[in-house]
Amino acid sequence: MGCDIHEYLEYRPNGNTTWYIHRASVSLGRNYSVFAHLAGVRNYGEVTPIAAGRGLPVDADHRTRCENCVYVSDSGRDGTVSRERAEGWIKSGSSKWYHEGVFVTNPDWHSHSWCTLAELKLALERSEGYDDSYRYLVAIMELTEQLGHECRLVFWFDN
């Protein structure tokens, strides 16, 4: 089974305390060398990760937080989870409520963290080859910072 990264680019305008999800999005390719150097995922003890274990930022944009969740509904529709199953996940410790009764964190996602542009560049420098999606992300982050905004990449992984 493969492991993928779920990434959300956020920015904070100069002088602002609120983070916003960036309209530009890049779907990053599967690259275990990048994953290991960035977050220690699929690392096998070979490298020291740059941004491992930071968790989902407490001040993450609401939409980023919602993307980390599953909607709770007894409708049986795809992409939802029943209240009974959600409560089972919470009881087992594999999930938490987000807006109790509405969303629950996805129990299959792990290694939540975030990084700055400089940290991402360092992880990429240390990694073995990566596709253009990572170069596009760096370019977007560089432009965002040139415009006077702070930016970060919030991410987590699945299996």
PDB file of C-alpha atoms in Angstrom:
ATOM      1  CA  MET A   1       0.000   0.000   0.000  1.00  0.00           C
ATOM      2  CA  GLY A   2       1.344   3.424  -0.939  1.00  0.00           C
ATOM      3  CA  CYS A   3       1.665   6.516   1.181  1.00  0.00           C
ATOM      4  CA  ASP A   4       0.541   9.922  -0.081  1.00  0.00           C
ATOM      5  CA  ILE A   5       0.932  13.450   1.224  1.00  0.00           C
ATOM      6  CA  HIS A   6      -2.042  15.761   1.734  1.00  0.00           C
ATOM      7  CA  GLU A   7      -0.820  19.331   1.512  1.00  0.00           C
ATOM      8  CA  TYR A   8      -2.393  22.716   2.121  1.00  0.00           C
ATOM      9  CA  LEU A   9      -0.538  25.925   1.404  1.00  0.00           C
ATOM     10  CA  GLU A  10      -1.408  28.702   3.830  1.00  0.00           C
ATOM     11  CA  TYR A  11      -0.405  32.354   3.948  1.00  0.00           C
ATOM     12  CA  ARG A  12      -0.627  35.169   6.443  1.00  0.00           C
ATOM     13  CA  PRO A  13      -0.602  38.749   5.157  1.00  0.00           C
ATOM     14  CA  ASN A  14       2.074  40.966   6.632  1.00  0.00           C
ATOM     15  CA  GLY A  15       0.991  42.203  10.058  1.00  0.00           C
ATOM     16  CA  ASN A  16      -1.971  39.815  10.247  1.00  0.00           C
ATOM     17  CA  THR A  17      -2.401  37.086  12.866  1.00  0.00           C
ATOM     18  CA  THR A  18      -4.798  34.923  10.828  1.00  0.00           C
ATOM     19  CA  TRP A  19      -3.702  32.210   8.397  1.00  0.00           C
ATOM     20  CA  TYR A  20      -5.644  31.679   5.155  1.00  0.00           C
ATOM     21  CA  ILE A  21      -5.630  28.752   2.780  1.00  0.00           C
ATOM     22  CA  HIS A  22      -3.925  29.733  -0.473  1.00  0.00           C
ATOM     23  CA  ARG A  23      -6.085  29.606  -3.620  1.00  0.00           C
ATOM     24  CA  ALA A  24      -3.173  28.141  -5.560  1.00  0.00           C
ATOM     25  CA  SER A  25      -2.817  24.444  -4.912  1.00  0.00           C
ATOM     26  CA  VAL A  26      -0.366  21.845  -6.098  1.00  0.00           C
ATOM     27  CA  SER A  27      -0.928  18.127  -5.845  1.00  0.00           C
ATOM     28  CA  LEU A  28       2.447  16.792  -4.755  1.00  0.00           C
ATOM     29  CA  GLY A  29       3.760  13.543  -6.122  1.00  0.00           C
ATOM     30  CA  ARG A  30       4.591  10.491  -4.065  1.00  0.00           C
ATOM     31  CA  ASN A  31       8.260  10.692  -3.146  1.00  0.00           C
ATOM     32  CA  TYR A  32       9.386   8.718  -0.120  1.00  0.00           C
ATOM     33  CA  SER A  33      12.768  10.460  -0.031  1.00  0.00           C
ATOM     34  CA  VAL A  34      11.031  13.852   0.325  1.00  0.00           C
ATOM     35  CA  PHE A  35       8.591  12.393   2.867  1.00  0.00           C
ATOM     36  CA  ALA A  36      11.495  11.028   4.952  1.00  0.00           C
ATOM     37  CA  HIS A  37      13.526  14.250   4.884  1.00  0.00           C
ATOM     38  CA  LEU A  38      10.520  16.458   5.523  1.00  0.00           C
ATOM     39  CA  ALA A  39       8.556  14.534   8.148  1.00  0.00           C
ATOM     40  CA  GLY A  40      10.259  11.221   8.883  1.00  0.00           C
ATOM     41  CA  VAL A  41       7.540   9.300   7.013  1.00  0.00           C
ATOM     42  CA  ARG A  42       8.822   6.151   5.256  1.00  0.00           C
ATOM     43  CA  ASN A  43      12.195   7.048   6.765  1.00  0.00           C
ATOM     44  CA  TYR A  44      13.367   3.679   8.117  1.00  0.00           C
ATOM     45  CA  GLY A  45      15.814   5.560  10.395  1.00  0.00           C
ATOM     46  CA  GLU A  46      18.083   6.741   7.607  1.00  0.00           C
ATOM     47  CA  VAL A  47      17.730  10.547   7.840  1.00  0.00           C
ATOM     48  CA  THR A  48      16.950  13.252  10.369  1.00  0.00           C
ATOM     49  CA  PRO A  49      13.630  14.831   9.345  1.00  0.00           C
ATOM     50  CA  ILE A  50      13.326  18.615   9.232  1.00  0.00           C
ATOM     51  CA  ALA A  51       9.699  19.139  10.310  1.00  0.00           C
ATOM     52  CA  ALA A  52       8.539  15.937  11.984  1.00  0.00           C
ATOM     53  CA  GLY A  53       5.980  15.779  14.758  1.00  0.00           C
ATOM     54  CA  ARG A  54       4.784  19.373  14.877  1.00  0.00           C
ATOM     55  CA  GLY A  55       1.135  18.424  14.571  1.00  0.00           C
ATOM     56  CA  LEU A  56      -1.617  20.332  12.840  1.00  0.00           C
ATOM     57  CA  PRO A  57      -1.136  24.030  13.677  1.00  0.00           C
ATOM     58  CA  VAL A  58      -3.680  25.259  16.216  1.00  0.00           C
ATOM     59  CA  ASP A  59      -4.113  28.392  14.103  1.00  0.00           C
ATOM     60  CA  ALA A  60      -4.571  26.550  10.782  1.00  0.00           C
ATOM     61  CA  ASP A  61      -7.212  27.880   8.412  1.00  0.00           C
ATOM     62  CA  HIS A  62     -10.667  26.428   9.095  1.00  0.00           C
ATOM     63  CA  ARG A  63     -10.772  24.847   5.627  1.00  0.00           C
ATOM     64  CA  THR A  64      -7.424  23.130   6.227  1.00  0.00           C
ATOM     65  CA  ARG A  65      -8.773  21.729   9.488  1.00  0.00           C
ATOM     66  CA  CYS A  66     -11.962  20.538   7.784  1.00  0.00           C
ATOM     67  CA  GLU A  67      -9.919  18.761   5.093  1.00  0.00           C
ATOM     68  CA  ASN A  68      -8.387  16.736   7.925  1.00  0.00           C
ATOM     69  CA  CYS A  69     -11.843  15.516   8.910  1.00  0.00           C
ATOM     70  CA  VAL A  70     -14.728  13.313   7.874  1.00  0.00           C
ATOM     71  CA  TYR A  71     -18.294  14.627   7.968  1.00  0.00           C
ATOM     72  CA  VAL A  72     -20.491  12.799  10.486  1.00  0.00           C
ATOM     73  CA  SER A  73     -23.875  11.840   9.071  1.00  0.00           C
ATOM     74  CA  ASP A  74     -26.109   8.808   9.225  1.00  0.00           C
ATOM     75  CA  SER A  75     -27.139   9.385   5.594  1.00  0.00           C
ATOM     76  CA  GLY A  76     -24.839   6.638   4.309  1.00  0.00           C
ATOM     77  CA  ARG A  77     -23.469   8.902   1.594  1.00  0.00           C
ATOM     78  CA  ASP A  78     -19.884   8.476   0.401  1.00  0.00           C
ATOM     79  CA  GLY A  79     -17.389  10.612   2.272  1.00  0.00           C
ATOM     80  CA  THR A  80     -19.359  10.515   5.521  1.00  0.00           C
ATOM     81  CA  VAL A  81     -19.158   8.399   8.637  1.00  0.00           C
ATOM     82  CA  SER A  82     -22.018   7.388  10.912  1.00  0.00           C
ATOM     83  CA  ARG A  83     -22.192   8.884  14.390  1.00  0.00           C
ATOM     84  CA  GLU A  84     -21.823   5.391  15.872  1.00  0.00           C
ATOM     85  CA  ARG A  85     -18.621   4.705  13.926  1.00  0.00           C
ATOM     86  CA  ALA A  86     -17.228   8.184  14.709  1.00  0.00           C
ATOM     87  CA  GLU A  87     -17.838   7.632  18.414  1.00  0.00           C
ATOM     88  CA  GLY A  88     -16.062   4.266  18.136  1.00  0.00           C
ATOM     89  CA  TRP A  89     -13.031   5.945  16.572  1.00  0.00           C
ATOM     90  CA  ILE A  90     -12.994   8.526  19.354  1.00  0.00           C
ATOM     91  CA  LYS A  91     -13.370   5.890  22.059  1.00  0.00           C
ATOM     92  CA  SER A  92     -10.441   3.927  20.599  1.00  0.00           C
ATOM     93  CA  GLY A  93      -8.283   7.063  20.597  1.00  0.00           C
ATOM     94  CA  SER A  94      -7.757   7.045  16.828  1.00  0.00           C
ATOM     95  CA  SER A  95      -9.808  10.182  16.218  1.00  0.00           C
ATOM     96  CA  LYS A  96     -11.048  13.413  17.821  1.00  0.00           C
ATOM     97  CA  TRP A  97     -14.079  15.607  17.410  1.00  0.00           C
ATOM     98  CA  TYR A  98     -13.775  18.798  15.391  1.00  0.00           C
ATOM     99  CA  HIS A  99     -16.957  20.821  15.859  1.00  0.00           C
ATOM    100  CA  GLU A 100     -18.405  18.057  17.994  1.00  0.00           C
ATOM    101  CA  GLY A 101     -21.117  16.122  16.265  1.00  0.00           C
ATOM    102  CA  VAL A 102     -20.262  17.566  12.838  1.00  0.00           C
ATOM    103  CA  PHE A 103     -16.718  16.483  11.946  1.00  0.00           C
ATOM    104  CA  VAL A 104     -14.308  13.891  13.268  1.00  0.00           C
ATOM    105  CA  THR A 105     -10.608  13.686  12.380  1.00  0.00           C
ATOM    106  CA  ASN A 106      -9.785  10.995   9.854  1.00  0.00           C
ATOM    107  CA  PRO A 107      -8.252   8.061  11.786  1.00  0.00           C
ATOM    108  CA  ASP A 108      -6.272   6.880   8.731  1.00  0.00           C
ATOM    109  CA  TRP A 109      -4.218  10.076   8.457  1.00  0.00           C
ATOM    110  CA  HIS A 110      -1.032  10.579  10.410  1.00  0.00           C
ATOM    111  CA  SER A 111       2.172  12.561  10.893  1.00  0.00           C
ATOM    112  CA  HIS A 112       0.544  15.994  10.758  1.00  0.00           C
ATOM    113  CA  SER A 113       3.026  18.833  10.525  1.00  0.00           C
ATOM    114  CA  TRP A 114       3.961  22.031   8.722  1.00  0.00           C
ATOM    115  CA  CYS A 115       7.053  23.694   7.306  1.00  0.00           C
ATOM    116  CA  THR A 116       8.328  27.032   6.058  1.00  0.00           C
ATOM    117  CA  LEU A 117       9.653  27.663   2.560  1.00  0.00           C
ATOM    118  CA  ALA A 118      13.254  27.482   3.832  1.00  0.00           C
ATOM    119  CA  GLU A 119      12.560  24.126   5.504  1.00  0.00           C
ATOM    120  CA  LEU A 120      10.887  22.742   2.391  1.00  0.00           C
ATOM    121  CA  LYS A 121      13.859  23.804   0.263  1.00  0.00           C
ATOM    122  CA  LEU A 122      16.250  22.100   2.687  1.00  0.00           C
ATOM    123  CA  ALA A 123      14.237  18.870   2.607  1.00  0.00           C
ATOM    124  CA  LEU A 124      14.232  18.950  -1.196  1.00  0.00           C
ATOM    125  CA  GLU A 125      17.988  19.618  -1.353  1.00  0.00           C
ATOM    126  CA  ARG A 126      18.575  16.504   0.757  1.00  0.00           C
ATOM    127  CA  SER A 127      16.103  14.339  -1.179  1.00  0.00           C
ATOM    128  CA  GLU A 128      16.746  12.037  -4.104  1.00  0.00           C
ATOM    129  CA  GLY A 129      14.973  13.481  -7.136  1.00  0.00           C
ATOM    130  CA  TYR A 130      11.429  14.789  -7.146  1.00  0.00           C
ATOM    131  CA  ASP A 131       8.923  15.786  -9.790  1.00  0.00           C
ATOM    132  CA  ASP A 132       7.981  19.258 -10.973  1.00  0.00           C
ATOM    133  CA  SER A 133       5.058  19.510  -8.555  1.00  0.00           C
ATOM    134  CA  TYR A 134       7.552  20.303  -5.777  1.00  0.00           C
ATOM    135  CA  ARG A 135       9.246  22.954  -7.933  1.00  0.00           C
ATOM    136  CA  TYR A 136       5.851  24.567  -8.618  1.00  0.00           C
ATOM    137  CA  LEU A 137       5.101  24.632  -4.895  1.00  0.00           C
ATOM    138  CA  VAL A 138       8.442  26.300  -4.125  1.00  0.00           C
ATOM    139  CA  ALA A 139       7.778  28.919  -6.842  1.00  0.00           C
ATOM    140  CA  ILE A 140       4.320  29.702  -5.434  1.00  0.00           C
ATOM    141  CA  MET A 141       5.714  29.999  -1.918  1.00  0.00           C
ATOM    142  CA  GLU A 142       8.560  32.251  -3.117  1.00  0.00           C
ATOM    143  CA  LEU A 143       6.132  34.551  -4.925  1.00  0.00           C
ATOM    144  CA  THR A 144       3.860  34.655  -1.876  1.00  0.00           C
ATOM    145  CA  GLU A 145       6.781  35.765   0.281  1.00  0.00           C
ATOM    146  CA  GLN A 146       7.913  38.313  -2.340  1.00  0.00           C
ATOM    147  CA  LEU A 147       4.446  39.851  -2.076  1.00  0.00           C
ATOM    148  CA  GLY A 148       5.084  40.401   1.639  1.00  0.00           C
ATOM    149  CA  HIS A 149       3.144  37.467   3.057  1.00  0.00           C
ATOM    150  CA  GLU A 150       4.336  34.740   5.376  1.00  0.00           C
ATOM    151  CA  CYS A 151       3.591  31.242   4.097  1.00  0.00           C
ATOM    152  CA  ARG A 152       3.747  27.671   5.276  1.00  0.00           C
ATOM    153  CA  LEU A 153       2.899  24.226   4.018  1.00  0.00           C
ATOM    154  CA  VAL A 154       0.567  22.232   6.279  1.00  0.00           C
ATOM    155  CA  PHE A 155       0.549  18.506   5.550  1.00  0.00           C
ATOM    156  CA  TRP A 156      -0.197  14.980   6.695  1.00  0.00           C
ATOM    157  CA  PHE A 157      -0.010  11.511   5.214  1.00  0.00           C
ATOM    158  CA  ASP A 158      -2.160   8.479   4.543  1.00  0.00           C
ATOM    159  CA  ASN A 159      -1.323   4.830   3.982  1.00  0.00           C
TER     160      ASN A 159
END
